[in-house]
Short mmCIF file of C-alpha atoms (C1' of nucleotides) in Angstrom, two decimals:
data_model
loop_
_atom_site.label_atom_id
_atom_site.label_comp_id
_atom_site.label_asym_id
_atom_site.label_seq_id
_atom_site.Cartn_x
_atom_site.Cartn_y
_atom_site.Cartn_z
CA UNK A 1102 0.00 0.00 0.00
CA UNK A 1103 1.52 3.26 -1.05
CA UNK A 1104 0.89 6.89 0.47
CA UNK A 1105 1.66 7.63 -3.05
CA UNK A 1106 -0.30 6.33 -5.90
CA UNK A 1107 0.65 5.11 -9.49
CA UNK A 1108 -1.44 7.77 -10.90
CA UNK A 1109 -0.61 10.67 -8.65
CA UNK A 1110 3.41 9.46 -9.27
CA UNK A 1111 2.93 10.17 -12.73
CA UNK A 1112 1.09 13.01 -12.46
CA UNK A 1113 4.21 14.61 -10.15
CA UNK A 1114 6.48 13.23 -13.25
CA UNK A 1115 4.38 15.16 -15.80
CA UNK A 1116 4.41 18.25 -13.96
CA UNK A 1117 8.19 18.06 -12.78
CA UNK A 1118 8.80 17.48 -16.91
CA UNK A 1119 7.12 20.77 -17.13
CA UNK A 1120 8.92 22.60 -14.49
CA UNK A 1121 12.20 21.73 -15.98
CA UNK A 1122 10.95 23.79 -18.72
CA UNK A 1123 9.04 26.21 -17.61
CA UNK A 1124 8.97 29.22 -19.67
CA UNK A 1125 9.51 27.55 -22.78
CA UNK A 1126 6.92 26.23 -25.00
CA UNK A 1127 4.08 23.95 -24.53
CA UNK A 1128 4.72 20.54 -24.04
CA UNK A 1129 2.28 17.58 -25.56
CA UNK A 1130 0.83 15.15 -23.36
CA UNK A 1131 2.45 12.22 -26.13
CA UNK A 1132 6.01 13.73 -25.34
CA UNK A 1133 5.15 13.96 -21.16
CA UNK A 1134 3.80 9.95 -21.90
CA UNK A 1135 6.95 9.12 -23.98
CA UNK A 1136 9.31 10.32 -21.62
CA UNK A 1137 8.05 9.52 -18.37
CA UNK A 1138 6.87 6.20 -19.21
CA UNK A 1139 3.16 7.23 -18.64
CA UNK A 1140 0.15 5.18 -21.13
CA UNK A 1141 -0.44 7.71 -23.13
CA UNK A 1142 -4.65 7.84 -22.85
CA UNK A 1143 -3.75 7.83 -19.33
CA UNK A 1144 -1.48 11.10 -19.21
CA UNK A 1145 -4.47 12.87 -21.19
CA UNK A 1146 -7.03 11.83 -18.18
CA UNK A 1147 -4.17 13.24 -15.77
CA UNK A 1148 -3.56 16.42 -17.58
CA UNK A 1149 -7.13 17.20 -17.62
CA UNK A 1150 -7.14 17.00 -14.41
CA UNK A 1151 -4.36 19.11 -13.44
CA UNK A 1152 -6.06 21.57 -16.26
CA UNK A 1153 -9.51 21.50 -14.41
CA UNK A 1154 -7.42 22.31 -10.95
CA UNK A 1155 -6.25 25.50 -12.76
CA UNK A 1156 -1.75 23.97 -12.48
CA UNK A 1157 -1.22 24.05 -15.64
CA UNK A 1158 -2.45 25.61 -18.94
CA UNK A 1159 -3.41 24.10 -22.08
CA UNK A 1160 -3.11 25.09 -25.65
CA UNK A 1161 -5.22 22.80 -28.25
CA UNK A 1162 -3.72 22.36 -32.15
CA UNK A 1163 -0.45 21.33 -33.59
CA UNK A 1164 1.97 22.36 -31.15
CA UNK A 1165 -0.11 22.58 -28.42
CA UNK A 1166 0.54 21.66 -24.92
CA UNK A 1167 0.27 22.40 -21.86
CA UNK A 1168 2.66 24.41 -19.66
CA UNK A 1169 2.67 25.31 -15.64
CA UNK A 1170 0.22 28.45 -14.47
CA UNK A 1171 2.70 29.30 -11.73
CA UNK A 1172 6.21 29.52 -10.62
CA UNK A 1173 7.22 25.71 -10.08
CA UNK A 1174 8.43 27.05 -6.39
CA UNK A 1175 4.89 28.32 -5.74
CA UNK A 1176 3.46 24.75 -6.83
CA UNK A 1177 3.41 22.22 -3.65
CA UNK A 1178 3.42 18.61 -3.91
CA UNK A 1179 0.51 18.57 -1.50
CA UNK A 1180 -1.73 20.84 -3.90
CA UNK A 1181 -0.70 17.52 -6.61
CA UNK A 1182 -0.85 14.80 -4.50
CA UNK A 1183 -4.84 15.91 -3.11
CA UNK A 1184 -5.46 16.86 -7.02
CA UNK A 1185 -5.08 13.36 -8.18
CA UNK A 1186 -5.74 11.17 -5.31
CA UNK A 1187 -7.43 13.52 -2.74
CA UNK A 1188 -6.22 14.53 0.67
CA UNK A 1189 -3.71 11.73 2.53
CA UNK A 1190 -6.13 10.28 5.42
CA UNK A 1191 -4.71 8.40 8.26
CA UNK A 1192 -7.34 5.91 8.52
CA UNK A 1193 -11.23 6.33 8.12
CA UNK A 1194 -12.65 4.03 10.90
CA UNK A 1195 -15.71 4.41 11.14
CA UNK A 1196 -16.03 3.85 15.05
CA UNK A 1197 -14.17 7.60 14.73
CA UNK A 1198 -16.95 8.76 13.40
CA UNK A 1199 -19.72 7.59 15.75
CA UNK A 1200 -18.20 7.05 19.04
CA UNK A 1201 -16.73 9.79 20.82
CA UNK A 1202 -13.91 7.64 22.56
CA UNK A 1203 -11.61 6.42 19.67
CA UNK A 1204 -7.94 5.38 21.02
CA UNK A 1205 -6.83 5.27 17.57
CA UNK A 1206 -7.43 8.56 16.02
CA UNK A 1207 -5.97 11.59 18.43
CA UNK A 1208 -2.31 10.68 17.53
CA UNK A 1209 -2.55 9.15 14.72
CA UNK A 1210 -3.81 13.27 13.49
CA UNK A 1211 -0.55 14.27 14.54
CA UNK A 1212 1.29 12.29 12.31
CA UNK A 1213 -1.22 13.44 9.47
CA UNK A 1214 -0.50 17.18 10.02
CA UNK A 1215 3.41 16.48 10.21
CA UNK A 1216 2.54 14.72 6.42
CA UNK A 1217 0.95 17.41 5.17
CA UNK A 1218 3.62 20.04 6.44
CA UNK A 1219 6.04 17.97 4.77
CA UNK A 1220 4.56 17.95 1.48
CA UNK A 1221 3.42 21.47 1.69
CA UNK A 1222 7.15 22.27 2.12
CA UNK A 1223 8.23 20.44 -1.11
CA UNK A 1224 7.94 21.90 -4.18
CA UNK A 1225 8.08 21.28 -8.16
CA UNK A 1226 10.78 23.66 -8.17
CA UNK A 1227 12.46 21.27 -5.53
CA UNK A 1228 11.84 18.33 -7.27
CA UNK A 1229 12.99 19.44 -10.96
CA UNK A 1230 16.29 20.99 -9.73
CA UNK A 1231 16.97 16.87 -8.41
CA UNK A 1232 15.69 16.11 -11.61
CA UNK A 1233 17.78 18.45 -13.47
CA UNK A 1234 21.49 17.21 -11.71
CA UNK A 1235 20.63 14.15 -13.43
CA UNK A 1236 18.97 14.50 -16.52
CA UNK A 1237 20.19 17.40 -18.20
CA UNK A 1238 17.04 18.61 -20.03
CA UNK A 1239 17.39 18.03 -23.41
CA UNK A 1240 14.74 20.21 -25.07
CA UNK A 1241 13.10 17.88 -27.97
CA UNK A 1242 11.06 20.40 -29.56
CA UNK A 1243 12.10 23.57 -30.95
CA UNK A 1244 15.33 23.93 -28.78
CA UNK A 1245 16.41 27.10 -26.78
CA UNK A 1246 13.03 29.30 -25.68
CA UNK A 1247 10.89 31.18 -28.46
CA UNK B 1142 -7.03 6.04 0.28
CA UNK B 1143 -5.71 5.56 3.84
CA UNK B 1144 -2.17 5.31 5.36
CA UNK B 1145 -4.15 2.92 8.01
CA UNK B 1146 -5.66 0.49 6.63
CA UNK B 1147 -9.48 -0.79 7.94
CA UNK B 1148 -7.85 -4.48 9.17
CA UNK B 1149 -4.78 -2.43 10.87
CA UNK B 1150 -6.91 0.10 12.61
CA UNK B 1151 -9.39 -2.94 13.88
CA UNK B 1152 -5.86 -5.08 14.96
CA UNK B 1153 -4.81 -1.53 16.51
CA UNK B 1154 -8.01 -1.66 18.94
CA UNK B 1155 -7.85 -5.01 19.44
CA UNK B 1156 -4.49 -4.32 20.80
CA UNK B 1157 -5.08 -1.66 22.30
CA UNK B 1158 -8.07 -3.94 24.15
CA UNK B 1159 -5.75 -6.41 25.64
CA UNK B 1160 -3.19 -3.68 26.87
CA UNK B 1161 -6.09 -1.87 28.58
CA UNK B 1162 -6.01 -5.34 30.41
CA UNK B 1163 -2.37 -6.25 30.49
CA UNK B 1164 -2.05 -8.47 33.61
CA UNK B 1165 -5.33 -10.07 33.35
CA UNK B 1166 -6.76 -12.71 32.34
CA UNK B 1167 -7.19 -13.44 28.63
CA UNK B 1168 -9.41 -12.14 26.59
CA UNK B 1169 -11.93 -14.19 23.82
CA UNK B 1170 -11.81 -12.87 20.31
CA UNK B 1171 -15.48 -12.70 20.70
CA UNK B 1172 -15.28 -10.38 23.58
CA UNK B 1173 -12.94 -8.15 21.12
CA UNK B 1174 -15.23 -7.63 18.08
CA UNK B 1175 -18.16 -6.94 20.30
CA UNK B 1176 -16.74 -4.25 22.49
CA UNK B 1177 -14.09 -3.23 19.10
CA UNK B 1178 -17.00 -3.68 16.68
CA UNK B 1179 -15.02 -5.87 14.43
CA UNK B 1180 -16.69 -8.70 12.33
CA UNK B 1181 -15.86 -11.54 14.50
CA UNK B 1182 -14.20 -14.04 12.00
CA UNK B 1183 -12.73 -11.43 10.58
CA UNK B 1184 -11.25 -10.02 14.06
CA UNK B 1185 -9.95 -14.37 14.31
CA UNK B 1186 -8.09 -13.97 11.41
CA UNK B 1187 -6.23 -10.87 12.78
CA UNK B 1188 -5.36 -12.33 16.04
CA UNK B 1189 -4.10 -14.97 14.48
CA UNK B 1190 -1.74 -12.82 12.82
CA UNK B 1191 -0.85 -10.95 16.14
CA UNK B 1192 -0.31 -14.31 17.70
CA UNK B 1193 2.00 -15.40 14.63
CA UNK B 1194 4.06 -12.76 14.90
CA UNK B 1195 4.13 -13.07 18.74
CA UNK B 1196 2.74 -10.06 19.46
CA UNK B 1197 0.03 -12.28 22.12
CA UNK B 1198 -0.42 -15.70 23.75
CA UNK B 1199 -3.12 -17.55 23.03
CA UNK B 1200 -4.68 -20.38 25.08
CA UNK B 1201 -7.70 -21.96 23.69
CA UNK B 1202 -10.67 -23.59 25.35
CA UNK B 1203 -13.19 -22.11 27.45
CA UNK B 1204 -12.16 -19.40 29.46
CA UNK B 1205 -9.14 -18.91 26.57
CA UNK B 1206 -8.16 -15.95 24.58
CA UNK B 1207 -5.25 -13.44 24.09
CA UNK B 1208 -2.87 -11.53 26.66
CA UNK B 1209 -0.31 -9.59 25.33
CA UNK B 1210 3.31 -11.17 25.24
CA UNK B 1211 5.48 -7.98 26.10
CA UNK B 1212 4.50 -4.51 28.16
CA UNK B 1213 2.36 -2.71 25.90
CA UNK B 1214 5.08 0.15 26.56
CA UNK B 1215 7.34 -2.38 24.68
CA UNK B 1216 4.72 -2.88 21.95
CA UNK B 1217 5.02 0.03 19.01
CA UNK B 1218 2.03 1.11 16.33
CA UNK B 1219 4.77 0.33 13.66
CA UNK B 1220 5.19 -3.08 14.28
CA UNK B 1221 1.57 -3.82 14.47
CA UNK B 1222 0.86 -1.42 10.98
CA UNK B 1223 3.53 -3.63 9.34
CA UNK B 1224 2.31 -7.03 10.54
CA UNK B 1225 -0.94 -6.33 9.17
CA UNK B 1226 -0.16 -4.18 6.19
CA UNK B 1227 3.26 -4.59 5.74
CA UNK B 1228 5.47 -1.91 5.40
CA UNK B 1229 4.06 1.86 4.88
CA UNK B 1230 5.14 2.82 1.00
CA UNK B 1231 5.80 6.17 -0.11
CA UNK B 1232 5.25 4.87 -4.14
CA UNK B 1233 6.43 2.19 -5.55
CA UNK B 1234 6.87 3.35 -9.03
CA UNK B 1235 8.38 0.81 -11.51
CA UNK B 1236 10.34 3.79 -12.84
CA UNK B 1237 12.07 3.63 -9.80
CA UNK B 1238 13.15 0.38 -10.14
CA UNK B 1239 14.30 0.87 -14.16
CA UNK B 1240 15.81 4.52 -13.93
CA UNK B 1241 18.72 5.77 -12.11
CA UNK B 1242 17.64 9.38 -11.84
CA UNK B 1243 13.94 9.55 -10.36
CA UNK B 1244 12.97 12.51 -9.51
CA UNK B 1245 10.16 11.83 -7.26
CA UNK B 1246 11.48 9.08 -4.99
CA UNK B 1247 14.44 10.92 -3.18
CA UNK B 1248 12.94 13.22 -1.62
CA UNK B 1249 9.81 11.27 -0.42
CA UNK B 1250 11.88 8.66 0.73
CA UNK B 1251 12.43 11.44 3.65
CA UNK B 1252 9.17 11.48 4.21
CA UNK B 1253 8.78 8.07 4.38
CA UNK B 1254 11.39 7.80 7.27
CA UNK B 1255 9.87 10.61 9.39
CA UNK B 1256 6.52 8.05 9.06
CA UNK B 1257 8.87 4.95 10.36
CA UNK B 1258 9.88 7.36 13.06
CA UNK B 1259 6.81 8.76 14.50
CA UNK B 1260 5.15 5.34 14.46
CA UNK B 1261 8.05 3.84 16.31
CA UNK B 1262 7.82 6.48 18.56
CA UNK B 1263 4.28 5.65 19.38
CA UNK B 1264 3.50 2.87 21.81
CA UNK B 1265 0.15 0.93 22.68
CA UNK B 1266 0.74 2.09 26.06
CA UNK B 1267 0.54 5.59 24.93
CA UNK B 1268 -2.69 4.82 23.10
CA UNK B 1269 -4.38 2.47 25.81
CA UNK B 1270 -3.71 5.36 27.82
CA UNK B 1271 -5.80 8.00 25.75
CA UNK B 1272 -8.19 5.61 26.14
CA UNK B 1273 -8.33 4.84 29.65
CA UNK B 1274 -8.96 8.46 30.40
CA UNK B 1275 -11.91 8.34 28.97
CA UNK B 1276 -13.57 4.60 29.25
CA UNK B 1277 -12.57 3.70 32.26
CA UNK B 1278 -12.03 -0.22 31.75
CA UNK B 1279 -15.38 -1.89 32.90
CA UNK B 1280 -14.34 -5.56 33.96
CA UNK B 1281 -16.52 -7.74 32.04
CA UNK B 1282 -15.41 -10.86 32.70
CA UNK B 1283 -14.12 -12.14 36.32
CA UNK B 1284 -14.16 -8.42 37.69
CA UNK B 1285 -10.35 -7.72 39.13
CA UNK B 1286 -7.59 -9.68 38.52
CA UNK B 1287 -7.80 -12.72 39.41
"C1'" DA C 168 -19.13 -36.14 26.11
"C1'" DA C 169 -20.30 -31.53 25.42
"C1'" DC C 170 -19.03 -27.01 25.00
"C1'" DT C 171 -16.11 -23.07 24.08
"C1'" DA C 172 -12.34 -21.32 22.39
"C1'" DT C 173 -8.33 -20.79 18.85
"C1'" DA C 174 -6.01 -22.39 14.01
"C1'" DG C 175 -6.16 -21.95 9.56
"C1'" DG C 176 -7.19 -23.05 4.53
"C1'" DA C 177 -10.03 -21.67 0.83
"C1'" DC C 178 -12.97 -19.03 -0.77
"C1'" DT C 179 -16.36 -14.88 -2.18
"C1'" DA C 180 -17.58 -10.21 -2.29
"C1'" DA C 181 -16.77 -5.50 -2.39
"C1'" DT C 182 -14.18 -1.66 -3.48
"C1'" DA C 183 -10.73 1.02 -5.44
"C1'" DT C 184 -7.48 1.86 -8.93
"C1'" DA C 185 -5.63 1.78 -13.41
"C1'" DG C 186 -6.21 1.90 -17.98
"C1'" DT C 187 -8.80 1.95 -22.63
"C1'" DC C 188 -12.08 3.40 -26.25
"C1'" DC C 189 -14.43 6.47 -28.73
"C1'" DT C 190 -16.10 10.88 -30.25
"C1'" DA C 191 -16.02 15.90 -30.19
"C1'" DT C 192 -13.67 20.23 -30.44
"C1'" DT C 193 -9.96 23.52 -31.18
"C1'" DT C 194 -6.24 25.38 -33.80
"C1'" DA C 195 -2.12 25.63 -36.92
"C1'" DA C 196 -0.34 24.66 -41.25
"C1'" DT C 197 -0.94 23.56 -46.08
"C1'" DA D 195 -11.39 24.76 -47.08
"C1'" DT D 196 -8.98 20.63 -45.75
"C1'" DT D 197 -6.08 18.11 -43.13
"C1'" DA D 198 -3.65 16.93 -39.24
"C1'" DA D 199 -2.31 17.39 -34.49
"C1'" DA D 200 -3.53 18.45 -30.33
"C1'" DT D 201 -6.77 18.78 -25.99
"C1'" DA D 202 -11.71 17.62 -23.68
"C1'" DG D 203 -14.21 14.40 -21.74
"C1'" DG D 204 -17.84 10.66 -21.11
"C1'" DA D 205 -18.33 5.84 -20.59
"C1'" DC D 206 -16.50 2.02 -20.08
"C1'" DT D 207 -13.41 -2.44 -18.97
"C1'" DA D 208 -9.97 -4.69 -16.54
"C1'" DT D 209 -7.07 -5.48 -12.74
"C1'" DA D 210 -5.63 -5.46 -8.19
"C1'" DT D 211 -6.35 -4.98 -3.52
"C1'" DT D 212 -8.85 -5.29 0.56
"C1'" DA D 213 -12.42 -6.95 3.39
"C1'" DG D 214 -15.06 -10.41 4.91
"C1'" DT D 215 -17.18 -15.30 5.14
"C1'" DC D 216 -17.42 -20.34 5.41
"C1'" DC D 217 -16.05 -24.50 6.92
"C1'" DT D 218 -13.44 -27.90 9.31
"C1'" DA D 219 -9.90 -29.16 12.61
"C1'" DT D 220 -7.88 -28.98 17.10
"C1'" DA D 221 -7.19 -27.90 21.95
"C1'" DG D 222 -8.67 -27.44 26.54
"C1'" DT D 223 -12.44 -27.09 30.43
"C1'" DT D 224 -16.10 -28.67 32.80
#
DNA sequence: AACTATAGGACTAATATAGTCCTATTTAAT
DNA sequence: ATTAAATAGGACTATATTAGTCCTATAGTT
């Protein structure tokens, strides 16, 4: 079981590919797929979706694409992570939620605020400049900025 | 999705159950789902698992049940979550597992030891105690300790 | 012997997640 | 205008995971 889903893991990979080049052009949802491995009808569902949550922009038409709204460093993982998969619950035991004396729950919040301050202190901008030690962005389509 | 799973959260309170009545005498499975409110084979099949991984004692026949084996002080929320669920996963992208330069996992993987950490750091004791403060342990079987 | 409890294999059911298919719409280039 | 390349999005299907049940065996108490 994973805090972290498939889908939500390639939605952070499609939105780290476009921090590494933000303020360039658009990038297509088939190059995102190709290069981060992502079924390709599946990156389209998860673009939308970042789309609808107002992340990224989107331009339709040959050399389209989609490109970040914001500042990769104003962008948190959290904002991602509760986009795709909603917000990170502990547990949702339903005893919580009727009786007024669960042992379970009181601590286990704790831990869920110290998760969310830890992914509201990470950042696209964070994770891109890892990225970018590595993997040196290559820009596929039409090289250095417009 | 839930960092807790529904089976871990209902072996949590069983847990928690016996430690409220560490030093007694054992305690029936049935006894457990009725006061816990967990399906009762389904609450069998997790003490089993507890009792597997030595976590309780079990002596069968009437008047049988489960004690804890160690102080619940000894007894941490990790090792019951992982005896359960297993381990608690950040992601477990395959792109991880091809790629030498993923971007997502490094930084997570931070995350994920803070998680290990607070959970380790959290005893039953700590949570029978919550409890106690506010059900006050009626004796149902045998009254005080025998 | 009868009863009450755990042990545990083998399922079934329910739910959640991932992924696909198909059609419509927008826009740039020819 | 036509074509082609892209996003938009509804409606599915498939897969995987989790939860929960059923049944039989075994141990121990009375």
């Amino acid at each position: 079981m994973d805090i972290i889903r498939r889908n939500t893991d390639y939605a952070l990979r499609a939105a780290v590919e476009l921090a590494g080049r933000f303020g360039g052009e658009p990038v297509s949802t088939k190059e995102i797929a190709d290069r981060q491995k992502i079924p390709y009808q599946l990156a389209c569902k998860l673009m939308q979706r970042l789309h609808k949550a107002g992340i990224v922009k989107s331009t339709m038409g040959p050399s389209g694409g989609f490109i970040l709204c914001k500042n990769p460093s104003k962008i948190t993982v959290r904002r991602l992570v509760e986009i795709i998969q909603g917000p990170v619950r502990l547990n949702n035991c339903k005893l919580c939620r009727l009786s007024r004396c669960c042992t379970i729950s009181p601590e286990l919040t704790r831990l869920q605020g110290k998760i969310n301050e830890f992914l509201d202190g990470l950042t696209l901008k964070q994770l891109a400049d890892t990225n970018g030690a590595k993997k040196p962005a290559k820009s596929k389509r039409g090289g250095s900025k417009k």
